[in-house]
PDB file of C-alpha atoms in Angstrom:
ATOM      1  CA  UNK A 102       0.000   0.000   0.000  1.00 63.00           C
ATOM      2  CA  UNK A 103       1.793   2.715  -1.295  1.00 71.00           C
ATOM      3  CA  UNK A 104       1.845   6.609  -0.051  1.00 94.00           C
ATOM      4  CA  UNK A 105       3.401   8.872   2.647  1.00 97.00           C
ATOM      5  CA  UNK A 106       3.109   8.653   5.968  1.00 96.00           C
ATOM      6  CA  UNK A 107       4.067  11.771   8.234  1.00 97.00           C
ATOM      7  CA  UNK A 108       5.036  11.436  12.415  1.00 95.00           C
ATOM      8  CA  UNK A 109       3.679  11.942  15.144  1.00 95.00           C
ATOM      9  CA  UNK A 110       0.151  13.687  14.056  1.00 95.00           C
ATOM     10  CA  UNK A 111       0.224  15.882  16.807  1.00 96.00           C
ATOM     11  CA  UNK A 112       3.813  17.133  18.146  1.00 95.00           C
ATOM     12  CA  UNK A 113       4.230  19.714  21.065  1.00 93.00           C
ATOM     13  CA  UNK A 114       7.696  21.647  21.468  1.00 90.00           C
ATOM     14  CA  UNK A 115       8.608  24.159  24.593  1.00 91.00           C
ATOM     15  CA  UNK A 116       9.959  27.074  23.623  1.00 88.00           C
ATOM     16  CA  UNK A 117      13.842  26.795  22.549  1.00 88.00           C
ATOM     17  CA  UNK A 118      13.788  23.192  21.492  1.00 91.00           C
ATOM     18  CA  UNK A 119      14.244  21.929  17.901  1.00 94.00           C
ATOM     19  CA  UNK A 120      11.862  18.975  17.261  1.00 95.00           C
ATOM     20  CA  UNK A 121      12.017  17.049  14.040  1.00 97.00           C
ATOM     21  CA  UNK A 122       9.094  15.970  12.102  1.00 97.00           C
ATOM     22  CA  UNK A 123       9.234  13.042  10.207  1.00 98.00           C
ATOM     23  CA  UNK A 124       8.555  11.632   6.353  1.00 98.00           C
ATOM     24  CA  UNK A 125       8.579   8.424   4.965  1.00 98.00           C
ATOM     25  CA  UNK A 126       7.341   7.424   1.314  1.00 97.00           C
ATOM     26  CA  UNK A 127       7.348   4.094  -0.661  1.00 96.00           C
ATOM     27  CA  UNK A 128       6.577   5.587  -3.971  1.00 95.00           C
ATOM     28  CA  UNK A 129       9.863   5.311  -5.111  1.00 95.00           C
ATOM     29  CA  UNK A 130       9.224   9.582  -6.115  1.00 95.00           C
ATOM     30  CA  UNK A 131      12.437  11.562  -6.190  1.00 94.00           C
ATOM     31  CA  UNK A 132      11.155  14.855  -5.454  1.00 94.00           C
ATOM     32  CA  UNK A 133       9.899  15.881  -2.075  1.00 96.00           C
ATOM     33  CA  UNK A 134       8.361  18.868  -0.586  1.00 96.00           C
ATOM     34  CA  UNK A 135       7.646  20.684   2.878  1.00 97.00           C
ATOM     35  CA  UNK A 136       5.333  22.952   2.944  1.00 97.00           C
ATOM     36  CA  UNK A 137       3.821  24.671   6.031  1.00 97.00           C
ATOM     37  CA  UNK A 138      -0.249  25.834   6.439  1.00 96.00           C
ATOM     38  CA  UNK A 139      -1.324  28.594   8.751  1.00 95.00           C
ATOM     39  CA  UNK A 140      -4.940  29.482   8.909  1.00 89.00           C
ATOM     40  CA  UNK A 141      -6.247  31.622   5.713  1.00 85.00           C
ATOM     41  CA  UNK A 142      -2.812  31.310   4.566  1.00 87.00           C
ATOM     42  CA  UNK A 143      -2.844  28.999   2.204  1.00 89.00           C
ATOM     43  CA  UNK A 144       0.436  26.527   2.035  1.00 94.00           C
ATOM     44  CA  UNK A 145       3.882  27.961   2.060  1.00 95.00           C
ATOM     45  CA  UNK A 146       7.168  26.197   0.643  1.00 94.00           C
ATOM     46  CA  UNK A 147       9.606  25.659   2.910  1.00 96.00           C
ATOM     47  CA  UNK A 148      12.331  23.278   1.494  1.00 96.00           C
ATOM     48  CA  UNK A 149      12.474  20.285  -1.480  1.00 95.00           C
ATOM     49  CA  UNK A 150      15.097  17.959  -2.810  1.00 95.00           C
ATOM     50  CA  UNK A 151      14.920  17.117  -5.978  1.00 93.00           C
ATOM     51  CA  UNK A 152      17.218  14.268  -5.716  1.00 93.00           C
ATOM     52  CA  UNK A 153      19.355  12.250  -2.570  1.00 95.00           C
ATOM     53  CA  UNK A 154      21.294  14.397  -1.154  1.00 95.00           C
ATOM     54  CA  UNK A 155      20.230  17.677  -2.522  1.00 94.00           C
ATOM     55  CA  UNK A 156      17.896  19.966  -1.173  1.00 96.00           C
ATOM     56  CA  UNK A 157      16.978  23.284  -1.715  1.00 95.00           C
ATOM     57  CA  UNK A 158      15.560  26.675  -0.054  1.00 95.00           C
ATOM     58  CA  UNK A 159      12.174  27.259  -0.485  1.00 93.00           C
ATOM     59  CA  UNK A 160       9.739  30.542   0.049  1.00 92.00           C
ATOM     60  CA  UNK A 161      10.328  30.060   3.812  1.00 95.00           C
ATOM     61  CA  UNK A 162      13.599  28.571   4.938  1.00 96.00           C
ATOM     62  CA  UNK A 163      14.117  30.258   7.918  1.00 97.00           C
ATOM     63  CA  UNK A 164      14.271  28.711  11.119  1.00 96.00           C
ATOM     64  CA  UNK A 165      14.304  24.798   9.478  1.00 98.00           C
ATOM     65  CA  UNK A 166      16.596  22.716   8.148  1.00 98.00           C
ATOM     66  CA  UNK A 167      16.287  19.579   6.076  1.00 98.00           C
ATOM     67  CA  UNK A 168      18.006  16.060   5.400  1.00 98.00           C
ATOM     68  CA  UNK A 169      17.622  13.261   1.935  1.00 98.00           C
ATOM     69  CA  UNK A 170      19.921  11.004   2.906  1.00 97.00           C
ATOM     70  CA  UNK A 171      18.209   8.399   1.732  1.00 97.00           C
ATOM     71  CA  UNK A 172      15.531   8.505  -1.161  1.00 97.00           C
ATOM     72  CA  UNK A 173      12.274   7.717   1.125  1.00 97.00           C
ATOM     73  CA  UNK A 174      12.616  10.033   4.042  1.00 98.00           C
ATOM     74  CA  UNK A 175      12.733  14.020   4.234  1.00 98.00           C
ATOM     75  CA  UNK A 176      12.759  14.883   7.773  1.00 98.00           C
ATOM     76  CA  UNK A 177      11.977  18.371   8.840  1.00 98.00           C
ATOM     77  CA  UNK A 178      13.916  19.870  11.478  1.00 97.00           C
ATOM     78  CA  UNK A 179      12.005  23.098  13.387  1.00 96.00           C
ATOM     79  CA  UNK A 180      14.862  25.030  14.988  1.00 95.00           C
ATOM     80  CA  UNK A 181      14.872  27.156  18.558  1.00 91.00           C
ATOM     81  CA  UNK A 182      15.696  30.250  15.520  1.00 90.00           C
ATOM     82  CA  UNK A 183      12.129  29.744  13.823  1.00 91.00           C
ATOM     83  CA  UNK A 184       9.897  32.382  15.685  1.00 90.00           C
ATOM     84  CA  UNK A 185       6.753  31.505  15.105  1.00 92.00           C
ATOM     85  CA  UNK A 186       6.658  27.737  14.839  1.00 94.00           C
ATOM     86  CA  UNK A 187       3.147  26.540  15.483  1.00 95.00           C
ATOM     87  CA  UNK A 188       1.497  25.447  12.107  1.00 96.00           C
ATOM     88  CA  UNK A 189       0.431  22.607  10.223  1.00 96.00           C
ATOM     89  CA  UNK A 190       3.379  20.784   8.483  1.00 97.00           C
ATOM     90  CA  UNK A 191       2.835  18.995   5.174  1.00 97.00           C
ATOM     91  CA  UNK A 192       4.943  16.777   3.175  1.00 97.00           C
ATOM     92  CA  UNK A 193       4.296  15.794  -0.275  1.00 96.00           C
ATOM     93  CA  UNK A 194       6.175  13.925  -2.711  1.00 96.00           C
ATOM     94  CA  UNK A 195       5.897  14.322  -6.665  1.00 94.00           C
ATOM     95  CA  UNK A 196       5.840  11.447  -9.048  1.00 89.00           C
ATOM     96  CA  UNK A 197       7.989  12.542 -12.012  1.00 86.00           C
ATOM     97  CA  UNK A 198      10.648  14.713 -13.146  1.00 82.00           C
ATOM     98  CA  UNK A 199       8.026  17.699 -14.557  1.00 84.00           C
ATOM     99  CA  UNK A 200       6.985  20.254 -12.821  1.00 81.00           C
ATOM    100  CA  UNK A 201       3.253  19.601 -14.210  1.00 82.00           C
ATOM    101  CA  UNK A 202       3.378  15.903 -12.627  1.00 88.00           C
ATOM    102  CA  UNK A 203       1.316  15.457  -9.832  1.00 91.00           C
ATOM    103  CA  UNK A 204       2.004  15.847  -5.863  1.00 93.00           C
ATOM    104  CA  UNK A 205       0.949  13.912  -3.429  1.00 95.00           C
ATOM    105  CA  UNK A 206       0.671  14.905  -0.090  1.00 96.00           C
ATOM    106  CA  UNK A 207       1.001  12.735   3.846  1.00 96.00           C
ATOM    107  CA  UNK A 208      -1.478  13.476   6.317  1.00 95.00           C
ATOM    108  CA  UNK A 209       0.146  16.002   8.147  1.00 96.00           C
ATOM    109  CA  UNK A 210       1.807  17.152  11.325  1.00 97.00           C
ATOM    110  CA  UNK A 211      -0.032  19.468  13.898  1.00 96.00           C
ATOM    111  CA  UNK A 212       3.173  21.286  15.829  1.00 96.00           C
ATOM    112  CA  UNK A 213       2.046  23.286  18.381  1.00 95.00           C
ATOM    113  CA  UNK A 214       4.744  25.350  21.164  1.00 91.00           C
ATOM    114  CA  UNK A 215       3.720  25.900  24.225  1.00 86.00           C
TER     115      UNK A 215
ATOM    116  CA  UNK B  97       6.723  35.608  -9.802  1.00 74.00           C
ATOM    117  CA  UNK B  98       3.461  33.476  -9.612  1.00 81.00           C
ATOM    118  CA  UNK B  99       1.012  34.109  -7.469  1.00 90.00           C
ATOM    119  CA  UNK B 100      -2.429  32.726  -7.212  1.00 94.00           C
ATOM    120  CA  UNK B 101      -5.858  34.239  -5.966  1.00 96.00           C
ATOM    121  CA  UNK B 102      -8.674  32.882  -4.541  1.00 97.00           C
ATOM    122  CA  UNK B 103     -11.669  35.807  -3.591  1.00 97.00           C
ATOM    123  CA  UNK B 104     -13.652  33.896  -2.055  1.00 96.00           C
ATOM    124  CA  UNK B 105     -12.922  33.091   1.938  1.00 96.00           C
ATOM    125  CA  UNK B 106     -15.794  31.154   2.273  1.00 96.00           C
ATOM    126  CA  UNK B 107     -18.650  29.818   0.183  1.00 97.00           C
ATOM    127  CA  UNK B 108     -22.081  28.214   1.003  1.00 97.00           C
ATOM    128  CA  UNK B 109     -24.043  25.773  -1.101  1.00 97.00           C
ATOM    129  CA  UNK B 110     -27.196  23.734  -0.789  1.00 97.00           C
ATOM    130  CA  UNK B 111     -26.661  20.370  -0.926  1.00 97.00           C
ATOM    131  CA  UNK B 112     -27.442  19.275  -4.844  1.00 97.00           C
ATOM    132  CA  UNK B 113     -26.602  23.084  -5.602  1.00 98.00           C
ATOM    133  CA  UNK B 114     -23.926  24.027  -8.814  1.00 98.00           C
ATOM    134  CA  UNK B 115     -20.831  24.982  -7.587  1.00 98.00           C
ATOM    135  CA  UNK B 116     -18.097  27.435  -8.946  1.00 98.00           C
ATOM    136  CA  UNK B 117     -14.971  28.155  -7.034  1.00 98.00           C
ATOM    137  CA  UNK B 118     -12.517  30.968  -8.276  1.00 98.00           C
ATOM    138  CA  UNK B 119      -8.905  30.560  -8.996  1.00 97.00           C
ATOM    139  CA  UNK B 120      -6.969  33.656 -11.030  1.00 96.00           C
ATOM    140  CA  UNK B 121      -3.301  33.497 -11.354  1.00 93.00           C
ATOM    141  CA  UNK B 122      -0.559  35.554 -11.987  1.00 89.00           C
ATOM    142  CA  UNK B 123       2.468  33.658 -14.497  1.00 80.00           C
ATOM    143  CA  UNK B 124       3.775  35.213 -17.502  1.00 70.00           C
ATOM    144  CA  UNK B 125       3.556  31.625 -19.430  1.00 75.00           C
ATOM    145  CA  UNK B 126       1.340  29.275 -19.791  1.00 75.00           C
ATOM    146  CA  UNK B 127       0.699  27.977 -16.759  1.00 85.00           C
ATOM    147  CA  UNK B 128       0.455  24.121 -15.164  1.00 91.00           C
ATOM    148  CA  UNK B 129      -2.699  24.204 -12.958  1.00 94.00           C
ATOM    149  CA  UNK B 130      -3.891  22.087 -10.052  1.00 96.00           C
ATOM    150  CA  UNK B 131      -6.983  21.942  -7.849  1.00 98.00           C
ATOM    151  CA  UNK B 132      -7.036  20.674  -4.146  1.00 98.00           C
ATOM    152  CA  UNK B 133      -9.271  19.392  -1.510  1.00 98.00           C
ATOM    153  CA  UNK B 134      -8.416  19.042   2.109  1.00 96.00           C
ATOM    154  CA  UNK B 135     -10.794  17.505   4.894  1.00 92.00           C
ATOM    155  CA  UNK B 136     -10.204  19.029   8.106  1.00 88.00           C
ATOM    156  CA  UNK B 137      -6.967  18.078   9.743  1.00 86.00           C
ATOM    157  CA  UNK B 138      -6.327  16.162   6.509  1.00 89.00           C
ATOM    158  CA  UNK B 139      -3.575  16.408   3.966  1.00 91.00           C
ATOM    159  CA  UNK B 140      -4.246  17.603   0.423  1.00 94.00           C
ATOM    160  CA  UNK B 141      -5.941  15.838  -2.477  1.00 96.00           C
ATOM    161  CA  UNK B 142      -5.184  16.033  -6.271  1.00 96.00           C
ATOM    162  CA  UNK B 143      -9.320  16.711  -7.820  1.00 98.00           C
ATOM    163  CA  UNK B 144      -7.486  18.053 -11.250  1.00 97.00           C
ATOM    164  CA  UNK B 145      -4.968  19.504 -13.323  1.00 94.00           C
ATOM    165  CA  UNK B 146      -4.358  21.533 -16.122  1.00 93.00           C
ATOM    166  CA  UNK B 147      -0.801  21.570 -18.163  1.00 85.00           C
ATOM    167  CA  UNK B 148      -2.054  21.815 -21.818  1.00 83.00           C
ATOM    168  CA  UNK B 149      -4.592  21.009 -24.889  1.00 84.00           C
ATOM    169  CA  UNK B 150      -8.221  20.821 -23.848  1.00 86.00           C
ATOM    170  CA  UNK B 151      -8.884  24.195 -21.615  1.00 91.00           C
ATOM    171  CA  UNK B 152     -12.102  22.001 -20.062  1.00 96.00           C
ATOM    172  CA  UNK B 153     -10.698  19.390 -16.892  1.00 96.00           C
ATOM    173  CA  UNK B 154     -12.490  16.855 -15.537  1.00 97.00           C
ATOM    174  CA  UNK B 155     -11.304  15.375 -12.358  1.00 97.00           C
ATOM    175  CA  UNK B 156     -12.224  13.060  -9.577  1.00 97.00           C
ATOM    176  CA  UNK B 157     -15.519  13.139  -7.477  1.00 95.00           C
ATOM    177  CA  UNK B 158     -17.654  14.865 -10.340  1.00 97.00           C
ATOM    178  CA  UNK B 159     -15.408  18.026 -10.336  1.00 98.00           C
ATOM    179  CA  UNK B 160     -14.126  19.589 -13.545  1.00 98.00           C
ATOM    180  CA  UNK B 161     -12.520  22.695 -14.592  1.00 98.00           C
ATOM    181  CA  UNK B 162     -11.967  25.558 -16.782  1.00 96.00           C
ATOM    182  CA  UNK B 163      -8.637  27.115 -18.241  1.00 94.00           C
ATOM    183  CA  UNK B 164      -9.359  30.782 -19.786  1.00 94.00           C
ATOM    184  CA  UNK B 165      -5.998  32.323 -20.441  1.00 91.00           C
ATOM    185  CA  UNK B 166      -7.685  35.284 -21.593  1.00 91.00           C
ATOM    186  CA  UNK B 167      -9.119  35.583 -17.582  1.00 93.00           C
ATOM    187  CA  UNK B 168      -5.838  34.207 -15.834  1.00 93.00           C
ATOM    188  CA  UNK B 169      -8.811  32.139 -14.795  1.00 95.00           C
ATOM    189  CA  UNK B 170      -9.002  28.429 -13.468  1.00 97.00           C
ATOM    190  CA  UNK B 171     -12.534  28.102 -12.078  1.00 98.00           C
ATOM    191  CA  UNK B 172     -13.638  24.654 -10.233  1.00 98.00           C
ATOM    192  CA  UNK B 173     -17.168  23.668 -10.978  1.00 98.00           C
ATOM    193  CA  UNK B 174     -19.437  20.702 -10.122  1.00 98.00           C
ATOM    194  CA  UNK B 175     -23.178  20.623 -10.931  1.00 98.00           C
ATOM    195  CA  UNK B 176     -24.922  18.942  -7.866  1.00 98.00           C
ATOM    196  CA  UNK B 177     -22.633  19.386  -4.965  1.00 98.00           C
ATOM    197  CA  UNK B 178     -22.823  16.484  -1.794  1.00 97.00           C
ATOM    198  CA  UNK B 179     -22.673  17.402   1.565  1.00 96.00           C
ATOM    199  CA  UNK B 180     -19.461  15.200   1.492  1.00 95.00           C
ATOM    200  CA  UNK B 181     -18.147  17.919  -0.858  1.00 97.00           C
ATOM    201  CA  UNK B 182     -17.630  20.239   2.641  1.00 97.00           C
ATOM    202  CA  UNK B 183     -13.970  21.028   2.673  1.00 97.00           C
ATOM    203  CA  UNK B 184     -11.137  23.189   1.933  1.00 97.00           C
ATOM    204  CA  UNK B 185     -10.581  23.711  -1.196  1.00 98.00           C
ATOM    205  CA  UNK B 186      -6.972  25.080  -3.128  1.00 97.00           C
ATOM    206  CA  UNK B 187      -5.932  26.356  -6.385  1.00 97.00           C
ATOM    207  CA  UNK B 188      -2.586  26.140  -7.337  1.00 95.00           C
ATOM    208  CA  UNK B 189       0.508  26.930  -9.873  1.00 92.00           C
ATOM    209  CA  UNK B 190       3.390  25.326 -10.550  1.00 89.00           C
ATOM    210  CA  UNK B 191       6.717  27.032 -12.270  1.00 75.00           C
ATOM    211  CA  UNK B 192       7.286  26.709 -15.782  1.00 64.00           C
ATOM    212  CA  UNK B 193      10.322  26.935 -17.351  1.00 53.00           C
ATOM    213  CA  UNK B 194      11.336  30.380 -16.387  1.00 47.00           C
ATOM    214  CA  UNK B 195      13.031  28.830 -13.474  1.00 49.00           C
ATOM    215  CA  UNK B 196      12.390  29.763  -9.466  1.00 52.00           C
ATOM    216  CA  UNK B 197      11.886  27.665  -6.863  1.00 60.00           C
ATOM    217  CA  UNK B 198      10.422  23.899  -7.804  1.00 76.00           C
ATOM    218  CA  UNK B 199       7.088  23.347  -5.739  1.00 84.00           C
ATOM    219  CA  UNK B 200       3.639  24.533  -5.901  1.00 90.00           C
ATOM    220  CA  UNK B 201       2.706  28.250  -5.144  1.00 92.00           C
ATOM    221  CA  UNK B 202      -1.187  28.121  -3.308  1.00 94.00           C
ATOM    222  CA  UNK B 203      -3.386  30.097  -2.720  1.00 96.00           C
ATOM    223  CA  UNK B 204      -5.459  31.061   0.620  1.00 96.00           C
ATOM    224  CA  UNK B 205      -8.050  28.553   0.057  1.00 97.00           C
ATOM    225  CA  UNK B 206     -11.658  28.842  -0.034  1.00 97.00           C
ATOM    226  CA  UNK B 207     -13.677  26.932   2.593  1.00 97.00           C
ATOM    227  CA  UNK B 208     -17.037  25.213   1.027  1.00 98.00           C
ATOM    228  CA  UNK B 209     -19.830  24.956   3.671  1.00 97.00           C
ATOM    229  CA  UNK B 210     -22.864  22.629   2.599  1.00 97.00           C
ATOM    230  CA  UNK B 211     -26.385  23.610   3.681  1.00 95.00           C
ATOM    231  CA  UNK B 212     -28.798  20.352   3.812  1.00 90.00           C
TER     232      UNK B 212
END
Protein backbone atom coordinates (compact mmCIF):
# COMPACT_ATOMS: atom_id res chain seq x y z
CA UNK A 1 0.00 0.00 0.00
CA UNK A 2 1.79 2.71 -1.29
CA UNK A 3 1.84 6.61 -0.05
CA UNK A 4 3.40 8.87 2.65
CA UNK A 5 3.11 8.65 5.97
CA UNK A 6 4.07 11.77 8.23
CA UNK A 7 5.04 11.44 12.41
CA UNK A 8 3.68 11.94 15.14
CA UNK A 9 0.15 13.69 14.06
CA UNK A 10 0.22 15.88 16.81
CA UNK A 11 3.81 17.13 18.15
CA UNK A 12 4.23 19.71 21.07
CA UNK A 13 7.70 21.65 21.47
CA UNK A 14 8.61 24.16 24.59
CA UNK A 15 9.96 27.07 23.62
CA UNK A 16 13.84 26.80 22.55
CA UNK A 17 13.79 23.19 21.49
CA UNK A 18 14.24 21.93 17.90
CA UNK A 19 11.86 18.97 17.26
CA UNK A 20 12.02 17.05 14.04
CA UNK A 21 9.09 15.97 12.10
CA UNK A 22 9.23 13.04 10.21
CA UNK A 23 8.55 11.63 6.35
CA UNK A 24 8.58 8.42 4.96
CA UNK A 25 7.34 7.42 1.31
CA UNK A 26 7.35 4.09 -0.66
CA UNK A 27 6.58 5.59 -3.97
CA UNK A 28 9.86 5.31 -5.11
CA UNK A 29 9.22 9.58 -6.12
CA UNK A 30 12.44 11.56 -6.19
CA UNK A 31 11.16 14.85 -5.45
CA UNK A 32 9.90 15.88 -2.07
CA UNK A 33 8.36 18.87 -0.59
CA UNK A 34 7.65 20.68 2.88
CA UNK A 35 5.33 22.95 2.94
CA UNK A 36 3.82 24.67 6.03
CA UNK A 37 -0.25 25.83 6.44
CA UNK A 38 -1.32 28.59 8.75
CA UNK A 39 -4.94 29.48 8.91
CA UNK A 40 -6.25 31.62 5.71
CA UNK A 41 -2.81 31.31 4.57
CA UNK A 42 -2.84 29.00 2.20
CA UNK A 43 0.44 26.53 2.03
CA UNK A 44 3.88 27.96 2.06
CA UNK A 45 7.17 26.20 0.64
CA UNK A 46 9.61 25.66 2.91
CA UNK A 47 12.33 23.28 1.49
CA UNK A 48 12.47 20.28 -1.48
CA UNK A 49 15.10 17.96 -2.81
CA UNK A 50 14.92 17.12 -5.98
CA UNK A 51 17.22 14.27 -5.72
CA UNK A 52 19.36 12.25 -2.57
CA UNK A 53 21.29 14.40 -1.15
CA UNK A 54 20.23 17.68 -2.52
CA UNK A 55 17.90 19.97 -1.17
CA UNK A 56 16.98 23.28 -1.71
CA UNK A 57 15.56 26.68 -0.05
CA UNK A 58 12.17 27.26 -0.48
CA UNK A 59 9.74 30.54 0.05
CA UNK A 60 10.33 30.06 3.81
CA UNK A 61 13.60 28.57 4.94
CA UNK A 62 14.12 30.26 7.92
CA UNK A 63 14.27 28.71 11.12
CA UNK A 64 14.30 24.80 9.48
CA UNK A 65 16.60 22.72 8.15
CA UNK A 66 16.29 19.58 6.08
CA UNK A 67 18.01 16.06 5.40
CA UNK A 68 17.62 13.26 1.93
CA UNK A 69 19.92 11.00 2.91
CA UNK A 70 18.21 8.40 1.73
CA UNK A 71 15.53 8.51 -1.16
CA UNK A 72 12.27 7.72 1.12
CA UNK A 73 12.62 10.03 4.04
CA UNK A 74 12.73 14.02 4.23
CA UNK A 75 12.76 14.88 7.77
CA UNK A 76 11.98 18.37 8.84
CA UNK A 77 13.92 19.87 11.48
CA UNK A 78 12.00 23.10 13.39
CA UNK A 79 14.86 25.03 14.99
CA UNK A 80 14.87 27.16 18.56
CA UNK A 81 15.70 30.25 15.52
CA UNK A 82 12.13 29.74 13.82
CA UNK A 83 9.90 32.38 15.69
CA UNK A 84 6.75 31.51 15.10
CA UNK A 85 6.66 27.74 14.84
CA UNK A 86 3.15 26.54 15.48
CA UNK A 87 1.50 25.45 12.11
CA UNK A 88 0.43 22.61 10.22
CA UNK A 89 3.38 20.78 8.48
CA UNK A 90 2.84 19.00 5.17
CA UNK A 91 4.94 16.78 3.17
CA UNK A 92 4.30 15.79 -0.28
CA UNK A 93 6.17 13.92 -2.71
CA UNK A 94 5.90 14.32 -6.67
CA UNK A 95 5.84 11.45 -9.05
CA UNK A 96 7.99 12.54 -12.01
CA UNK A 97 10.65 14.71 -13.15
CA UNK A 98 8.03 17.70 -14.56
CA UNK A 99 6.98 20.25 -12.82
CA UNK A 100 3.25 19.60 -14.21
CA UNK A 101 3.38 15.90 -12.63
CA UNK A 102 1.32 15.46 -9.83
CA UNK A 103 2.00 15.85 -5.86
CA UNK A 104 0.95 13.91 -3.43
CA UNK A 105 0.67 14.91 -0.09
CA UNK A 106 1.00 12.74 3.85
CA UNK A 107 -1.48 13.48 6.32
CA UNK A 108 0.15 16.00 8.15
CA UNK A 109 1.81 17.15 11.32
CA UNK A 110 -0.03 19.47 13.90
CA UNK A 111 3.17 21.29 15.83
CA UNK A 112 2.05 23.29 18.38
CA UNK A 113 4.74 25.35 21.16
CA UNK A 114 3.72 25.90 24.22
CA UNK B 1 6.72 35.61 -9.80
CA UNK B 2 3.46 33.48 -9.61
CA UNK B 3 1.01 34.11 -7.47
CA UNK B 4 -2.43 32.73 -7.21
CA UNK B 5 -5.86 34.24 -5.97
CA UNK B 6 -8.67 32.88 -4.54
CA UNK B 7 -11.67 35.81 -3.59
CA UNK B 8 -13.65 33.90 -2.06
CA UNK B 9 -12.92 33.09 1.94
CA UNK B 10 -15.79 31.15 2.27
CA UNK B 11 -18.65 29.82 0.18
CA UNK B 12 -22.08 28.21 1.00
CA UNK B 13 -24.04 25.77 -1.10
CA UNK B 14 -27.20 23.73 -0.79
CA UNK B 15 -26.66 20.37 -0.93
CA UNK B 16 -27.44 19.28 -4.84
CA UNK B 17 -26.60 23.08 -5.60
CA UNK B 18 -23.93 24.03 -8.81
CA UNK B 19 -20.83 24.98 -7.59
CA UNK B 20 -18.10 27.43 -8.95
CA UNK B 21 -14.97 28.16 -7.03
CA UNK B 22 -12.52 30.97 -8.28
CA UNK B 23 -8.91 30.56 -9.00
CA UNK B 24 -6.97 33.66 -11.03
CA UNK B 25 -3.30 33.50 -11.35
CA UNK B 26 -0.56 35.55 -11.99
CA UNK B 27 2.47 33.66 -14.50
CA UNK B 28 3.78 35.21 -17.50
CA UNK B 29 3.56 31.62 -19.43
CA UNK B 30 1.34 29.28 -19.79
CA UNK B 31 0.70 27.98 -16.76
CA UNK B 32 0.46 24.12 -15.16
CA UNK B 33 -2.70 24.20 -12.96
CA UNK B 34 -3.89 22.09 -10.05
CA UNK B 35 -6.98 21.94 -7.85
CA UNK B 36 -7.04 20.67 -4.15
CA UNK B 37 -9.27 19.39 -1.51
CA UNK B 38 -8.42 19.04 2.11
CA UNK B 39 -10.79 17.50 4.89
CA UNK B 40 -10.20 19.03 8.11
CA UNK B 41 -6.97 18.08 9.74
CA UNK B 42 -6.33 16.16 6.51
CA UNK B 43 -3.58 16.41 3.97
CA UNK B 44 -4.25 17.60 0.42
CA UNK B 45 -5.94 15.84 -2.48
CA UNK B 46 -5.18 16.03 -6.27
CA UNK B 47 -9.32 16.71 -7.82
CA UNK B 48 -7.49 18.05 -11.25
CA UNK B 49 -4.97 19.50 -13.32
CA UNK B 50 -4.36 21.53 -16.12
CA UNK B 51 -0.80 21.57 -18.16
CA UNK B 52 -2.05 21.81 -21.82
CA UNK B 53 -4.59 21.01 -24.89
CA UNK B 54 -8.22 20.82 -23.85
CA UNK B 55 -8.88 24.20 -21.61
CA UNK B 56 -12.10 22.00 -20.06
CA UNK B 57 -10.70 19.39 -16.89
CA UNK B 58 -12.49 16.85 -15.54
CA UNK B 59 -11.30 15.38 -12.36
CA UNK B 60 -12.22 13.06 -9.58
CA UNK B 61 -15.52 13.14 -7.48
CA UNK B 62 -17.65 14.87 -10.34
CA UNK B 63 -15.41 18.03 -10.34
CA UNK B 64 -14.13 19.59 -13.54
CA UNK B 65 -12.52 22.70 -14.59
CA UNK B 66 -11.97 25.56 -16.78
CA UNK B 67 -8.64 27.11 -18.24
CA UNK B 68 -9.36 30.78 -19.79
CA UNK B 69 -6.00 32.32 -20.44
CA UNK B 70 -7.68 35.28 -21.59
CA UNK B 71 -9.12 35.58 -17.58
CA UNK B 72 -5.84 34.21 -15.83
CA UNK B 73 -8.81 32.14 -14.80
CA UNK B 74 -9.00 28.43 -13.47
CA UNK B 75 -12.53 28.10 -12.08
CA UNK B 76 -13.64 24.65 -10.23
CA UNK B 77 -17.17 23.67 -10.98
CA UNK B 78 -19.44 20.70 -10.12
CA UNK B 79 -23.18 20.62 -10.93
CA UNK B 80 -24.92 18.94 -7.87
CA UNK B 81 -22.63 19.39 -4.97
CA UNK B 82 -22.82 16.48 -1.79
CA UNK B 83 -22.67 17.40 1.56
CA UNK B 84 -19.46 15.20 1.49
CA UNK B 85 -18.15 17.92 -0.86
CA UNK B 86 -17.63 20.24 2.64
CA UNK B 87 -13.97 21.03 2.67
CA UNK B 88 -11.14 23.19 1.93
CA UNK B 89 -10.58 23.71 -1.20
CA UNK B 90 -6.97 25.08 -3.13
CA UNK B 91 -5.93 26.36 -6.38
CA UNK B 92 -2.59 26.14 -7.34
CA UNK B 93 0.51 26.93 -9.87
CA UNK B 94 3.39 25.33 -10.55
CA UNK B 95 6.72 27.03 -12.27
CA UNK B 96 7.29 26.71 -15.78
CA UNK B 97 10.32 26.94 -17.35
CA UNK B 98 11.34 30.38 -16.39
CA UNK B 99 13.03 28.83 -13.47
CA UNK B 100 12.39 29.76 -9.47
CA UNK B 101 11.89 27.66 -6.86
CA UNK B 102 10.42 23.90 -7.80
CA UNK B 103 7.09 23.35 -5.74
CA UNK B 104 3.64 24.53 -5.90
CA UNK B 105 2.71 28.25 -5.14
CA UNK B 106 -1.19 28.12 -3.31
CA UNK B 107 -3.39 30.10 -2.72
CA UNK B 108 -5.46 31.06 0.62
CA UNK B 109 -8.05 28.55 0.06
CA UNK B 110 -11.66 28.84 -0.03
CA UNK B 111 -13.68 26.93 2.59
CA UNK B 112 -17.04 25.21 1.03
CA UNK B 113 -19.83 24.96 3.67
CA UNK B 114 -22.86 22.63 2.60
CA UNK B 115 -26.39 23.61 3.68
CA UNK B 116 -28.80 20.35 3.81
Amino acid sequence: DGGITQSPKYLFRKEGQNVTLSCEQNLNHDAMYWYRQDPGQGLRLIYYSQIVNDFQKGDIPEGYSVSREKKESFPLTVTSAQKNPTAFYLCASREGQGVADTQYFGPGTRLTVL
Amino acid sequence: AQSVTQPDIHITVSEGASLELRCNYSYGATPYLFWYVQSPGQGLQLLLKYFSGDTLVQGIKGFEAEFKRSQSSFNLRKPSVHWSDAAEYFCAVAPGSGGGADGLTFGKGTHLIIQP
